[in-house]
């Protein structure tokens, strides 16, 4: 079978003028434009959920409990009743959460609205984010030697007893400790 020769430039233009070409494919509309009203309606109906709580959890329960707990989900109550907040708790902190449940639900009412969460559901298990390490303070300096303490006491013996003498003793101890170490 013989191949036919390629068309010349003028013949190619004539062929292209006779045939219609497909229109270019339009890009899809932005997803955010159509999705924003739907998300807004869902947020009004169901609320923000645990994502809003995770960002402000340290403010709600305090830094100590925030390291050992995390909100998992909000379980809606039936017939418009208040829901339950499911908390994942690390170990024995569950008893502390039970004792502080009224304070925690009161704080949740301020954030989410009155009656959104009426009870806590505590689930013991590992947290998704490991607890942050506790920052340790530097140790206190050792007390003064007995000789330095006696010398400081003798130096302030002529001062009248009261708040000023106590403040001077404390200041003197701090200065002498810093000279020691």
XYZ file of C-alpha atoms in Angstrom:
181
model
C 0.000 0.000 0.000
C 1.398 3.280 -1.093
C 1.387 6.216 1.215
C -0.145 9.358 -0.001
C 2.030 12.436 0.053
C 1.657 15.091 2.749
C -0.389 18.166 1.769
C 1.340 21.394 0.965
C 0.944 24.469 3.164
C -1.890 25.897 0.987
C -3.721 22.561 0.934
C -3.387 22.235 4.730
C -4.957 25.709 5.168
C -7.830 24.778 2.874
C -8.465 21.544 4.806
C -8.430 23.404 8.115
C -10.893 26.031 6.794
C -13.342 23.345 5.755
C -13.284 21.305 8.959
C -14.632 22.585 12.210
C -12.451 22.195 15.243
C -13.640 21.355 18.714
C -14.023 24.247 21.101
C -11.444 24.279 23.905
C -12.480 22.537 27.109
C -13.601 25.019 29.726
C -11.906 24.821 33.083
C -14.145 23.667 35.925
C -15.632 26.378 38.135
C -13.833 27.052 41.416
C -14.940 24.558 44.069
C -14.986 27.162 46.809
C -17.572 29.253 45.018
C -20.190 26.490 45.008
C -19.074 24.863 48.248
C -19.076 27.961 50.505
C -22.887 28.270 50.878
C -23.170 24.548 51.606
C -20.457 24.699 54.267
C -22.057 27.748 55.841
C -25.420 25.969 56.091
C -23.778 22.877 57.600
C -21.905 24.974 60.154
C -25.124 26.707 61.206
C -26.881 23.367 61.566
C -24.150 21.282 63.223
C -21.630 23.779 64.591
C -17.894 23.793 64.173
C -17.220 20.549 65.985
C -14.044 19.486 67.729
C -11.752 21.371 65.349
C -12.756 24.662 66.972
C -12.214 23.122 70.385
C -8.751 21.758 69.604
C -7.419 25.205 68.818
C -8.677 26.660 72.107
C -8.528 23.553 74.306
C -5.700 24.911 76.465
C -7.834 27.973 77.311
C -10.824 25.809 78.229
C -9.255 23.216 80.541
C -5.907 24.749 81.458
C -2.414 23.818 80.413
C -2.023 20.826 82.738
C -5.172 19.025 81.566
C -4.661 20.078 77.936
C -1.436 18.055 77.842
C -3.302 14.917 78.985
C -6.655 15.260 77.155
C -8.016 16.032 73.706
C -11.532 16.548 72.337
C -12.507 13.864 69.820
C -16.044 14.692 68.689
C -19.319 16.251 69.720
C -22.201 13.777 69.834
C -25.531 15.489 69.128
C -28.404 14.861 71.508
C -31.780 13.618 70.304
C -34.690 15.970 69.796
C -32.604 19.094 70.271
C -31.249 18.034 73.668
C -27.704 18.974 74.607
C -24.967 16.799 73.247
C -21.944 15.107 74.732
C -18.315 15.965 74.163
C -16.187 12.855 73.751
C -12.774 13.318 75.337
C -9.789 11.049 74.913
C -7.935 11.005 78.211
C -4.487 9.723 79.022
C -4.595 7.368 82.008
C -5.632 8.415 85.510
C -6.531 11.963 84.506
C -10.075 10.683 83.895
C -10.961 11.099 87.567
C -9.792 14.731 87.474
C -11.921 15.357 84.400
C -14.964 13.833 86.116
C -14.530 16.133 89.090
C -14.081 19.187 86.886
C -16.880 18.313 84.437
C -19.249 21.104 85.596
C -16.535 23.757 85.158
C -15.530 22.394 81.758
C -19.134 22.309 80.471
C -19.649 25.872 81.734
C -16.603 27.018 79.756
C -17.822 25.097 76.702
C -21.172 26.905 76.994
C -19.342 30.220 76.718
C -17.481 29.080 73.596
C -20.071 26.989 71.732
C -23.330 28.375 73.069
C -25.565 27.500 75.994
C -26.707 23.869 76.019
C -24.572 22.650 73.114
C -22.615 20.326 75.397
C -24.337 19.137 78.561
C -22.138 16.188 79.518
C -18.699 14.736 78.923
C -18.011 11.254 77.612
C -14.577 10.149 78.768
C -12.639 7.556 76.773
C -9.292 6.416 78.107
C -6.643 5.829 75.496
C -3.514 7.204 73.897
C -3.632 10.760 72.614
C -3.064 11.443 68.925
C -0.467 14.064 69.833
C 1.988 13.019 72.532
C 2.013 15.293 75.580
C 4.443 18.169 75.444
C 7.447 17.850 77.734
C 7.119 19.659 81.028
C 9.435 22.627 81.347
C 11.511 22.193 84.461
C 12.635 25.185 86.440
C 16.235 25.450 87.509
C 16.857 24.175 91.005
C 17.078 26.588 93.867
C 20.508 27.453 95.098
C 21.601 25.731 98.320
C 21.158 27.577 101.612
C 23.885 29.770 103.013
C 26.687 28.451 105.182
C 26.070 28.817 108.880
C 28.950 31.308 109.166
C 27.557 33.566 106.430
C 24.045 33.325 107.893
C 25.372 34.338 111.346
C 27.362 37.203 109.832
C 24.247 38.474 108.011
C 22.139 38.181 111.172
C 24.720 40.092 113.214
C 24.901 42.815 110.562
C 21.142 43.365 110.759
C 20.837 42.962 114.542
C 20.486 46.706 115.146
C 17.490 46.916 112.759
C 14.039 46.914 114.407
C 12.000 43.715 113.910
C 9.423 43.925 111.138
C 8.938 43.780 107.410
C 12.020 45.832 106.574
C 14.360 43.527 108.494
C 12.829 40.450 106.819
C 13.193 42.038 103.373
C 16.838 42.939 104.065
C 17.543 39.376 105.264
C 16.031 37.941 102.104
C 17.993 40.358 99.918
C 21.222 39.616 101.786
C 20.737 35.865 101.405
C 20.127 36.261 97.660
C 23.267 38.386 97.182
C 25.448 36.034 99.212
C 24.126 32.957 97.353
C 24.897 34.536 93.983
C 28.444 35.272 95.181
C 28.852 31.638 96.268
C 27.665 30.010 93.033
